[in-house]
mmCIF file of C-alpha atoms in Angstrom:
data_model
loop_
_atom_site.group_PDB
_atom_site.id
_atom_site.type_symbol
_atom_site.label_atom_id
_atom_site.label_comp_id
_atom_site.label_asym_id
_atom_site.label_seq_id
_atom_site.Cartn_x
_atom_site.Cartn_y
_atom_site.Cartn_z
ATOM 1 C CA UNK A 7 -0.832 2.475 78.868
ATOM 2 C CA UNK A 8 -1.639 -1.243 78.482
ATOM 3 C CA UNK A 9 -5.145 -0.386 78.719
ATOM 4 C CA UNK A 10 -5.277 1.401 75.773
ATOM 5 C CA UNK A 11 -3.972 -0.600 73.393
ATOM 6 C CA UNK A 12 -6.402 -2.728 74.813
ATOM 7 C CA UNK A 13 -9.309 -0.441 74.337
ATOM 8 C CA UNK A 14 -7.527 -0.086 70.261
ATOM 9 C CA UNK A 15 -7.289 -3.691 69.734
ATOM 10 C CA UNK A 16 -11.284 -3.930 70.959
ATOM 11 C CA UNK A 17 -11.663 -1.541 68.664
ATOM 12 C CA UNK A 18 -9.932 -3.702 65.985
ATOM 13 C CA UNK A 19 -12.115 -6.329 66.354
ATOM 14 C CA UNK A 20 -14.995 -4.420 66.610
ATOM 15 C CA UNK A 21 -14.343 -2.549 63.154
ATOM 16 C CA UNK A 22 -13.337 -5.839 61.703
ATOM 17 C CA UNK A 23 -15.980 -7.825 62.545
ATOM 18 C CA UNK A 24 -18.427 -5.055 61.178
ATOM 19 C CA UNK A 25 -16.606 -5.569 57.617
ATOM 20 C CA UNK A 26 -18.056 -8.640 57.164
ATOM 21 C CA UNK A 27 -21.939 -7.691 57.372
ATOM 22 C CA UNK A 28 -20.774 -3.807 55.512
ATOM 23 C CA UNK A 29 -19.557 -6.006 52.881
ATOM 24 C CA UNK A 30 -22.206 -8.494 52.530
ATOM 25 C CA UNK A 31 -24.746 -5.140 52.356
ATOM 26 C CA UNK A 32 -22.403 -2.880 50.063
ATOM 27 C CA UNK A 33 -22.214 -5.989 47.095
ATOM 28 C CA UNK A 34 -25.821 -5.255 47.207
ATOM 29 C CA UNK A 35 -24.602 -1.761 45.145
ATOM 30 C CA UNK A 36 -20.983 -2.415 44.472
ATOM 31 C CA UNK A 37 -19.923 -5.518 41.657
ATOM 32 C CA UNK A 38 -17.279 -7.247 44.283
ATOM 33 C CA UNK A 39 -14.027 -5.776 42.223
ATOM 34 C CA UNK A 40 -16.066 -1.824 42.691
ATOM 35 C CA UNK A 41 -16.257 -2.116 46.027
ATOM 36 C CA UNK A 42 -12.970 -3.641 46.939
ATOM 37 C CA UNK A 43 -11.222 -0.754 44.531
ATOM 38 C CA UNK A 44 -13.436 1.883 46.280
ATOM 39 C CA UNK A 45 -12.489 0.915 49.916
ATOM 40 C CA UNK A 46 -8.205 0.113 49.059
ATOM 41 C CA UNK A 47 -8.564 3.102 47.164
ATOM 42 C CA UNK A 48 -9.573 5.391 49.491
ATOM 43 C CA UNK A 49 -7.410 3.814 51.931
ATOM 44 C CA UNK A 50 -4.157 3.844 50.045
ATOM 45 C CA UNK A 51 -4.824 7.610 49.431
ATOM 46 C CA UNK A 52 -4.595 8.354 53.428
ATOM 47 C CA UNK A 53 -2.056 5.567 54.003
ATOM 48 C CA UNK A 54 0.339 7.661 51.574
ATOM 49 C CA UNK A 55 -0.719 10.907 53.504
ATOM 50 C CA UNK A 56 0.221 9.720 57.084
ATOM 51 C CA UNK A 57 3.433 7.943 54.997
ATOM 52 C CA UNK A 58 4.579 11.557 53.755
ATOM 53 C CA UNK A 59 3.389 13.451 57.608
ATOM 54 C CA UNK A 60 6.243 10.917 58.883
ATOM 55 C CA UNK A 61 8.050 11.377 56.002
ATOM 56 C CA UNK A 62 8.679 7.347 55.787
ATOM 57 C CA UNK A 63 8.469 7.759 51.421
ATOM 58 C CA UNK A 64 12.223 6.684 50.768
ATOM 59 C CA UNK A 65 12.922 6.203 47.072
ATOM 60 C CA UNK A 66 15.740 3.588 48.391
ATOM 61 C CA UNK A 67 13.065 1.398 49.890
ATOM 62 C CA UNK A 68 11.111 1.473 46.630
ATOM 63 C CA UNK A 69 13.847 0.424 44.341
ATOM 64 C CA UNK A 70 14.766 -2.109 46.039
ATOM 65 C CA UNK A 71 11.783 -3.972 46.853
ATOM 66 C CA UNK A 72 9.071 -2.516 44.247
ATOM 67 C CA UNK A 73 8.956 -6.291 42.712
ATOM 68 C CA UNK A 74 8.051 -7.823 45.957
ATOM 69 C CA UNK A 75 5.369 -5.058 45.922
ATOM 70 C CA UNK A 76 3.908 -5.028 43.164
ATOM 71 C CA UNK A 77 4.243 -9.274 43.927
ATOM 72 C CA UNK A 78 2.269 -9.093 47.164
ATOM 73 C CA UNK A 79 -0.063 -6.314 45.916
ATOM 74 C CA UNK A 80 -1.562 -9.013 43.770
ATOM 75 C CA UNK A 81 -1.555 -11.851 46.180
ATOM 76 C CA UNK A 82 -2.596 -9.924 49.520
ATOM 77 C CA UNK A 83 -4.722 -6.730 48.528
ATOM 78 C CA UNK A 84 -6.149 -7.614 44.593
ATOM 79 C CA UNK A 85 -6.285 -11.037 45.272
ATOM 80 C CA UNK A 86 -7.955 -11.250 49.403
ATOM 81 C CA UNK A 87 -10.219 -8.412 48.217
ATOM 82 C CA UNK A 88 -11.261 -10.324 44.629
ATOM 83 C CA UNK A 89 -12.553 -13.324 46.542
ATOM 84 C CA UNK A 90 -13.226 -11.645 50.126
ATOM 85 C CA UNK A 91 -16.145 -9.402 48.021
ATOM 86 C CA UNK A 92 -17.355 -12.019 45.754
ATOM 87 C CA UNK A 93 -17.485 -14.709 48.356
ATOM 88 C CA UNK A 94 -19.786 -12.233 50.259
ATOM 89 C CA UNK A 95 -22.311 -11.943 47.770
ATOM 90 C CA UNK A 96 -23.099 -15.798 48.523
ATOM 91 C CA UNK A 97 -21.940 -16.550 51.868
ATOM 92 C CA UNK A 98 -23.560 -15.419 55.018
ATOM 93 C CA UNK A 99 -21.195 -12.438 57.242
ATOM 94 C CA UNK A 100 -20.631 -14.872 60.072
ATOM 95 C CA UNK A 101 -19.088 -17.727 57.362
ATOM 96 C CA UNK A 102 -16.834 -15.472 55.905
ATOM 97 C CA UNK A 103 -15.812 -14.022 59.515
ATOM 98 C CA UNK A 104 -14.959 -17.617 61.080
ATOM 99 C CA UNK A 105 -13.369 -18.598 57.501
ATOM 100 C CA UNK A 106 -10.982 -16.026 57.888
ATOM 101 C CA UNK A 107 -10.692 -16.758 61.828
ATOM 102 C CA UNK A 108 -8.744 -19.581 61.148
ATOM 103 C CA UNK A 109 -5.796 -17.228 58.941
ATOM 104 C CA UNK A 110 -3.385 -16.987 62.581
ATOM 105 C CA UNK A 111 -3.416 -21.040 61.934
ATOM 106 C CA UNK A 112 -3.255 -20.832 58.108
ATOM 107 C CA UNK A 113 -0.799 -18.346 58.419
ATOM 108 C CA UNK A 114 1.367 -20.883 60.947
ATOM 109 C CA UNK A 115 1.149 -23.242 58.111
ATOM 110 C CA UNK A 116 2.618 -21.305 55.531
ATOM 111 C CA UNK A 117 4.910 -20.611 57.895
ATOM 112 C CA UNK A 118 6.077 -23.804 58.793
ATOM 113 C CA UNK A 119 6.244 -24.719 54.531
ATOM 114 C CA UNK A 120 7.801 -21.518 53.558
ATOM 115 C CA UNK A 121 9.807 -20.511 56.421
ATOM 116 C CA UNK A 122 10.763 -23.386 57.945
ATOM 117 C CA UNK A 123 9.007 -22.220 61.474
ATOM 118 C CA UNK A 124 8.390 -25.402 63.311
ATOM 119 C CA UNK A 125 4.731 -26.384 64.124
ATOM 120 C CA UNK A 126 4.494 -27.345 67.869
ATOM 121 C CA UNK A 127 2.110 -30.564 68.736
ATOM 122 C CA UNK A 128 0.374 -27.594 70.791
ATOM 123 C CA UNK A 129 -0.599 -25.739 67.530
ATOM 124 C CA UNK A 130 -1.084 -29.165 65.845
ATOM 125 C CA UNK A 131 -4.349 -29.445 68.574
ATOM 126 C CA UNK A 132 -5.462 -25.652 67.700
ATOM 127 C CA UNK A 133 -5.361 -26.113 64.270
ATOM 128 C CA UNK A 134 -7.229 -29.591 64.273
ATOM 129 C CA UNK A 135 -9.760 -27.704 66.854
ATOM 130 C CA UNK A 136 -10.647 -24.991 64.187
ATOM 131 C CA UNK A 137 -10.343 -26.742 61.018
ATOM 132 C CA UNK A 138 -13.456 -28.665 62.561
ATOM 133 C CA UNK A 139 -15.593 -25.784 63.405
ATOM 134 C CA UNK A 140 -14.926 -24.474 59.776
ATOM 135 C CA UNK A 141 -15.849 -27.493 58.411
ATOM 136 C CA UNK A 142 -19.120 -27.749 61.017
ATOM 137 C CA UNK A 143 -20.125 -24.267 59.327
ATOM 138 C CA UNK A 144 -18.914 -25.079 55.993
ATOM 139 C CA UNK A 145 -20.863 -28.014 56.145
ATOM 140 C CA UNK A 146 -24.213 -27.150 58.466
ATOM 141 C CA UNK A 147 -23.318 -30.433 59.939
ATOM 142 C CA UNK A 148 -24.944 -32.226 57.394
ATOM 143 C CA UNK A 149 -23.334 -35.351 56.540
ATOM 144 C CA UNK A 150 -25.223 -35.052 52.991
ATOM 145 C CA UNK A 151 -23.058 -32.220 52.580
ATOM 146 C CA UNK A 152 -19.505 -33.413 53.404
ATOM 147 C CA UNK A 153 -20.142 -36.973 51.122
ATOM 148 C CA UNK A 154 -21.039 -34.903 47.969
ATOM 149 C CA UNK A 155 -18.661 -32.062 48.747
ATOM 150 C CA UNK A 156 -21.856 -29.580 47.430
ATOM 151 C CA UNK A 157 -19.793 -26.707 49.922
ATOM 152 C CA UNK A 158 -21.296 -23.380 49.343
ATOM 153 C CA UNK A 159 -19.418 -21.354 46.662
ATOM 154 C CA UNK A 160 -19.270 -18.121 48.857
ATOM 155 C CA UNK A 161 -17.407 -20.270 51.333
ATOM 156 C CA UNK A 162 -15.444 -21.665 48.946
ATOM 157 C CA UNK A 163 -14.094 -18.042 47.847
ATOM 158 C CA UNK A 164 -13.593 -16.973 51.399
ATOM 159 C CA UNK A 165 -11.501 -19.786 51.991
ATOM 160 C CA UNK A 166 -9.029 -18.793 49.047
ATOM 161 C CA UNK A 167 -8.658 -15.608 49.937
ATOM 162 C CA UNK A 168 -8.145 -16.681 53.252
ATOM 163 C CA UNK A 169 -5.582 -18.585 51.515
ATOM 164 C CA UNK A 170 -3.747 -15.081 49.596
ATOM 165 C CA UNK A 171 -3.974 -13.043 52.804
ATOM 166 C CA UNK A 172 -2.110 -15.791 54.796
ATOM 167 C CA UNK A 173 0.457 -16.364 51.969
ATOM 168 C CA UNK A 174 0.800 -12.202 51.618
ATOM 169 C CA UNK A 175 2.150 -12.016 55.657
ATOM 170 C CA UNK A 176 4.471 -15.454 55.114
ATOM 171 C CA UNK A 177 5.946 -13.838 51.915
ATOM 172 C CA UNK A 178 6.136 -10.459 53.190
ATOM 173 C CA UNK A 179 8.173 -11.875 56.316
ATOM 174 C CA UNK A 180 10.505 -13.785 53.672
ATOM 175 C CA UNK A 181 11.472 -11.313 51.721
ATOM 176 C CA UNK A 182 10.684 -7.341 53.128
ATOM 177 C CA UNK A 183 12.630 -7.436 56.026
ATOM 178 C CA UNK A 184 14.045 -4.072 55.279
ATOM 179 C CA UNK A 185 10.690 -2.442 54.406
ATOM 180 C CA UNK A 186 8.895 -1.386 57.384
ATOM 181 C CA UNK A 187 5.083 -2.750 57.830
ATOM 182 C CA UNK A 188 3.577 0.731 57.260
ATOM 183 C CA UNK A 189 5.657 1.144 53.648
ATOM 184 C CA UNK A 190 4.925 -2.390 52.950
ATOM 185 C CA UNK A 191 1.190 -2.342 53.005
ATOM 186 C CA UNK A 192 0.882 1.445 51.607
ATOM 187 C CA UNK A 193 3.029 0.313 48.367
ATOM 188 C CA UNK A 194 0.676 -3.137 47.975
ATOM 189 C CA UNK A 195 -2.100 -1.393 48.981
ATOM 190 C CA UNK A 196 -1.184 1.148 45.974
ATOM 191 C CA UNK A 197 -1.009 -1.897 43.654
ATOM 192 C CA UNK A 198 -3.966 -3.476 45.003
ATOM 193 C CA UNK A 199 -6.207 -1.038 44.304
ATOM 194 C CA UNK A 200 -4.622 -0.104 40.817
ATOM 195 C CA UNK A 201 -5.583 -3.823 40.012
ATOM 196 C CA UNK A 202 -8.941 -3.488 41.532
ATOM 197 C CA UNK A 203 -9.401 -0.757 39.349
ATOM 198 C CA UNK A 204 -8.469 -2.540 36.005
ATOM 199 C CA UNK A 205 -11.194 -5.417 37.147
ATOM 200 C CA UNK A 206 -13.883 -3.094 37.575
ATOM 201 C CA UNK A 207 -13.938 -2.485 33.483
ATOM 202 C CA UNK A 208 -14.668 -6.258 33.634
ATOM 203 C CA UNK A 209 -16.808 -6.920 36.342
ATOM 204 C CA UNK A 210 -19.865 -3.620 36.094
ATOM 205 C CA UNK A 211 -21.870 -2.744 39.238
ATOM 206 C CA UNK A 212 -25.476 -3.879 39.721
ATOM 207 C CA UNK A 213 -26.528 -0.313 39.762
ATOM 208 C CA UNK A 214 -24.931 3.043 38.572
ATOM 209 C CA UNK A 215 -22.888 5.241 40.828
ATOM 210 C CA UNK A 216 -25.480 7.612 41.215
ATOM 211 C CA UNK A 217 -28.376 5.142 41.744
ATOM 212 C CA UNK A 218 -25.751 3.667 45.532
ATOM 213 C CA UNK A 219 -27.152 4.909 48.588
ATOM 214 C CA UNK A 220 -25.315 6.948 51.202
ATOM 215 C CA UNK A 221 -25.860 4.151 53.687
ATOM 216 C CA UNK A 222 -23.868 2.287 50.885
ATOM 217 C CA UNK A 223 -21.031 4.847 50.453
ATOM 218 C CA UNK A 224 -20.914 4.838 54.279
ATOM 219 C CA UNK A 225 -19.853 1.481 54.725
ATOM 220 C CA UNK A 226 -17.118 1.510 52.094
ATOM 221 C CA UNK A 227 -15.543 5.048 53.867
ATOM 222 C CA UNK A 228 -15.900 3.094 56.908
ATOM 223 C CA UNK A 229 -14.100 -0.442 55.943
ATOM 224 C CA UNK A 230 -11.636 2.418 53.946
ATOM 225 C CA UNK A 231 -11.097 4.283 56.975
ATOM 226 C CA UNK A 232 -11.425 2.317 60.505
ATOM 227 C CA UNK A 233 -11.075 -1.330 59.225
ATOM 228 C CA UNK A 234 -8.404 -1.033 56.470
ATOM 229 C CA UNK A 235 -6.380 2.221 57.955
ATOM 230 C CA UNK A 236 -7.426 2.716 61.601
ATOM 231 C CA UNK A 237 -8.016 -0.560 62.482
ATOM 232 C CA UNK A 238 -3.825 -1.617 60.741
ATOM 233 C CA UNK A 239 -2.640 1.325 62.943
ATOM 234 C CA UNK A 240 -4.157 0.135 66.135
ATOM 235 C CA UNK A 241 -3.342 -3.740 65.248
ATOM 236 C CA UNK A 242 0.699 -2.568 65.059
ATOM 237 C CA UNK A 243 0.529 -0.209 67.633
ATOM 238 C CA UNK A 244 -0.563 -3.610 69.318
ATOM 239 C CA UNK A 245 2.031 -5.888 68.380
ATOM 240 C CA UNK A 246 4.592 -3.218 69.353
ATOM 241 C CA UNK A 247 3.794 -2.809 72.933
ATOM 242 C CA UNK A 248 2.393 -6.193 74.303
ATOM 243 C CA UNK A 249 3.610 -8.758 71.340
ATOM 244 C CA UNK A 250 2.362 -10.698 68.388
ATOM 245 C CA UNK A 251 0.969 -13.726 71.086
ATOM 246 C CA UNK A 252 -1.012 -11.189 73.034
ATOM 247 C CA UNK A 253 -2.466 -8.941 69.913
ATOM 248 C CA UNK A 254 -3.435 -12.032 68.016
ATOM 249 C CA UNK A 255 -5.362 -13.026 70.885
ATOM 250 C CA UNK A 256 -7.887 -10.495 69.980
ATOM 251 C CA UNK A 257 -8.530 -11.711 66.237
ATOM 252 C CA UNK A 258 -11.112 -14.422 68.446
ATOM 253 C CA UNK A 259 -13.259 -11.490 69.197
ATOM 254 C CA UNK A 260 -13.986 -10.967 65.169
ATOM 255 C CA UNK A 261 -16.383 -13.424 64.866
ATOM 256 C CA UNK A 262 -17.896 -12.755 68.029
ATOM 257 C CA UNK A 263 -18.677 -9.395 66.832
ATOM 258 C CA UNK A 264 -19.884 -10.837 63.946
ATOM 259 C CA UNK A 265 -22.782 -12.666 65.199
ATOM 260 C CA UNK A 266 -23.863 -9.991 67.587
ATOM 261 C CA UNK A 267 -24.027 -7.707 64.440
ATOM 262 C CA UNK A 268 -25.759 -10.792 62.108
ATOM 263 C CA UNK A 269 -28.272 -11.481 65.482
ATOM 264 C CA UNK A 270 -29.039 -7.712 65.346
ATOM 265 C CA UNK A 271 -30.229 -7.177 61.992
ATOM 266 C CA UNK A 272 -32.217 -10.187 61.886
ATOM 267 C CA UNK A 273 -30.010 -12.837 60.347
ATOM 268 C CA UNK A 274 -30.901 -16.258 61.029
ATOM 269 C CA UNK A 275 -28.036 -18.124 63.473
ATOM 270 C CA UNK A 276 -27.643 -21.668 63.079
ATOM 271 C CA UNK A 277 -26.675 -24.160 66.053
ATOM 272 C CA UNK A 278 -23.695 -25.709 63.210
ATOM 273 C CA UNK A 279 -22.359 -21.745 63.298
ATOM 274 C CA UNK A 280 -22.590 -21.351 66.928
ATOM 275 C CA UNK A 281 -20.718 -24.570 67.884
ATOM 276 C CA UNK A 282 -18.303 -23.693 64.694
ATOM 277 C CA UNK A 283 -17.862 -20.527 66.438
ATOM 278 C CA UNK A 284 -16.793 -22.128 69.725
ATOM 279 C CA UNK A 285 -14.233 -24.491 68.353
ATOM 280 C CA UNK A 286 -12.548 -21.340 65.786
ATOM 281 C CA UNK A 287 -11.857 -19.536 69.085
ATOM 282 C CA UNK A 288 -10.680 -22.720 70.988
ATOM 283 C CA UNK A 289 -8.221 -23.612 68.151
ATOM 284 C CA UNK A 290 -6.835 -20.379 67.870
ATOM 285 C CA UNK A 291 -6.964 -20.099 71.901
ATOM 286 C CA UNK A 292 -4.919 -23.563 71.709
ATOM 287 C CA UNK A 293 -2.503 -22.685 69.286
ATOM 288 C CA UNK A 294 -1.172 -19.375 70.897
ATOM 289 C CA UNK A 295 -0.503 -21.262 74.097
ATOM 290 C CA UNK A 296 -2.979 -18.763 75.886
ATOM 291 C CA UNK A 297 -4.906 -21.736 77.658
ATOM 292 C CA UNK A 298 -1.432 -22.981 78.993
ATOM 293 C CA UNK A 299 -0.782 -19.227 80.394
ATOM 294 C CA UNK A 300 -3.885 -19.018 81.994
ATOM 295 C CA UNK A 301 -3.688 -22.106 83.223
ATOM 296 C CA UNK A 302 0.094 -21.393 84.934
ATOM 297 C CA UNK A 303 -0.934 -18.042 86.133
ATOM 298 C CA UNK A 304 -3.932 -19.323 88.514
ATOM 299 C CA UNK A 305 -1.863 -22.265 89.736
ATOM 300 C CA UNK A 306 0.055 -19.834 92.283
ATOM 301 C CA UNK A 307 -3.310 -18.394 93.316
ATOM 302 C CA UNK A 308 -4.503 -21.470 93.912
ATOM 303 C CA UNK A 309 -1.994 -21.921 96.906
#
């Protein structure tokens, strides 16, 4: 059983880590606020279609917390997407994957602000770990860079929707505990996309509908589909059977894929991103207390 959700949480990271380098191609077609519409569109159609299967859609639930909905719709889904999709029209797929790396950490911050959730020295070393590999990439490890603060725009935007996705899980933990995670991100994935909508009036595509390539439409049904819907069912089914530590665990692997996919089609790897890279996964690593684990679980086999 465990061996499966491992294979689905793989498979997480794999379809999240392509989203990066889809996105950074489909802006190429898409204006940012098109593409992000088209893709939490699509999704929040089949997100209300496995809703009704299950037959989760309970007016009661709507009522009561359609504020907090239509709250976190904004913040989490119109506002992520806004800056996720314009950030990757000038930021490189790898940037943008080890920017939002670092959410698990941003997200303990939050936390810690908003919730009162105590931050343990242990995380206090993780986050310090990864806030320097974001700054190595943000950066290039030029010291030009960090004394005139001239940090690439595209970064930049990453980093605040980094920012609205962490706050969108904090707030949604505050103040949904009766709505269950499925009805909470089909209803702000509903508003989301509404808002999406309204912004692509403002914001027109580089080229018309009929001029974007299949290859194009391809990688918005598949961010829609296995990123945005598969990819949330597997991450839950995840955190349900071997626990929030364990699942997050596999978030490290995003950038990972990442590169592999950015070393594949030719994009140009820098030593700054590798080493960035390195310390990303070793803060997170740190601040889940898996290098403690291991560390305890080999001292017995040591004897």
């Amino acid at each position: 059983m465990k061996s499966r959700i491992y294979l689905m949480l793989i498979g997480f990271a794999i379809f999240t880590g392509a989203t990066f380098n889809l996105a950074k191609y489909a802006v190429h077609y898409f204006s940012p606020a098109s593409a992000a519409a088209w893709r939490f569109g699509i999704a929040a159609l089949v997100m209300v279609l496995i809703l009704g299967l299950q037959k989760q859609i309970k007016s009661k639930t709507i009522k009561t917390y359609w504020k907090m909905y239509i709250l976190l719709g904004i913040i989490g889904i119109f506002g992520f997407n806004a800056f996720f999709f314009l950030g990757m029209q000038y930021t490189s797929p790898l940037n943008g994957a080890l920017i939002m790396g670092t959410n698990p950490l941003v997200t303990a911050l939050f936390a810690y602000f908003i919730l009162k959730n105590p931050i343990t020295k242990q995380q206090m070393l993780g986050i310090s770990f990864a806030l320097l590999g974001v700054i190595l990439v943000l950066t290039q490890g030029s010291l030009e860079i960090i004394q005139t603060l001239s940090i690439s725009k595209g970064d930049l935007l990453i980093l605040a929707g980094n920012l609205c996705w962490a706050l969108y899980g904090v707030l949604g933990r505050k103040y949904l505990n009766g709505s269950s995670s499925m009805e909470t991100t089909t209803y702000t994935m509903i508003v989301g996309s509404l808002c999406l909508v309204i912004l692509t009036v403002f914001s027109p595509s580089p080229q018309p509908l009929s001029h974007v390539t299949w290859s194009a439409w391809g990688a918005i049904l598949f961010m829609a589909l296995f990123t945005s819907v598969l990819g949330y069912l597997w991450w839950n089914k995840g955190m349900a059977t071997i626990g929030a530590s364990n699942t997050s665990l596999f978030f490290n692997l995003v950038p990972v894929v990442t590169m592999i996919l950015s070393i594949l089609t030719g994009a140009l790897i820098t030593l700054p991103q590798v080493i960035g890279t390195c310390l990303v996964i070793l803060g997170v690593l740190t601040a889940s207390g898996f290098l403690r684990m291991r560390k305890k679980q080999k001292v017995p086999a040591s004897l």
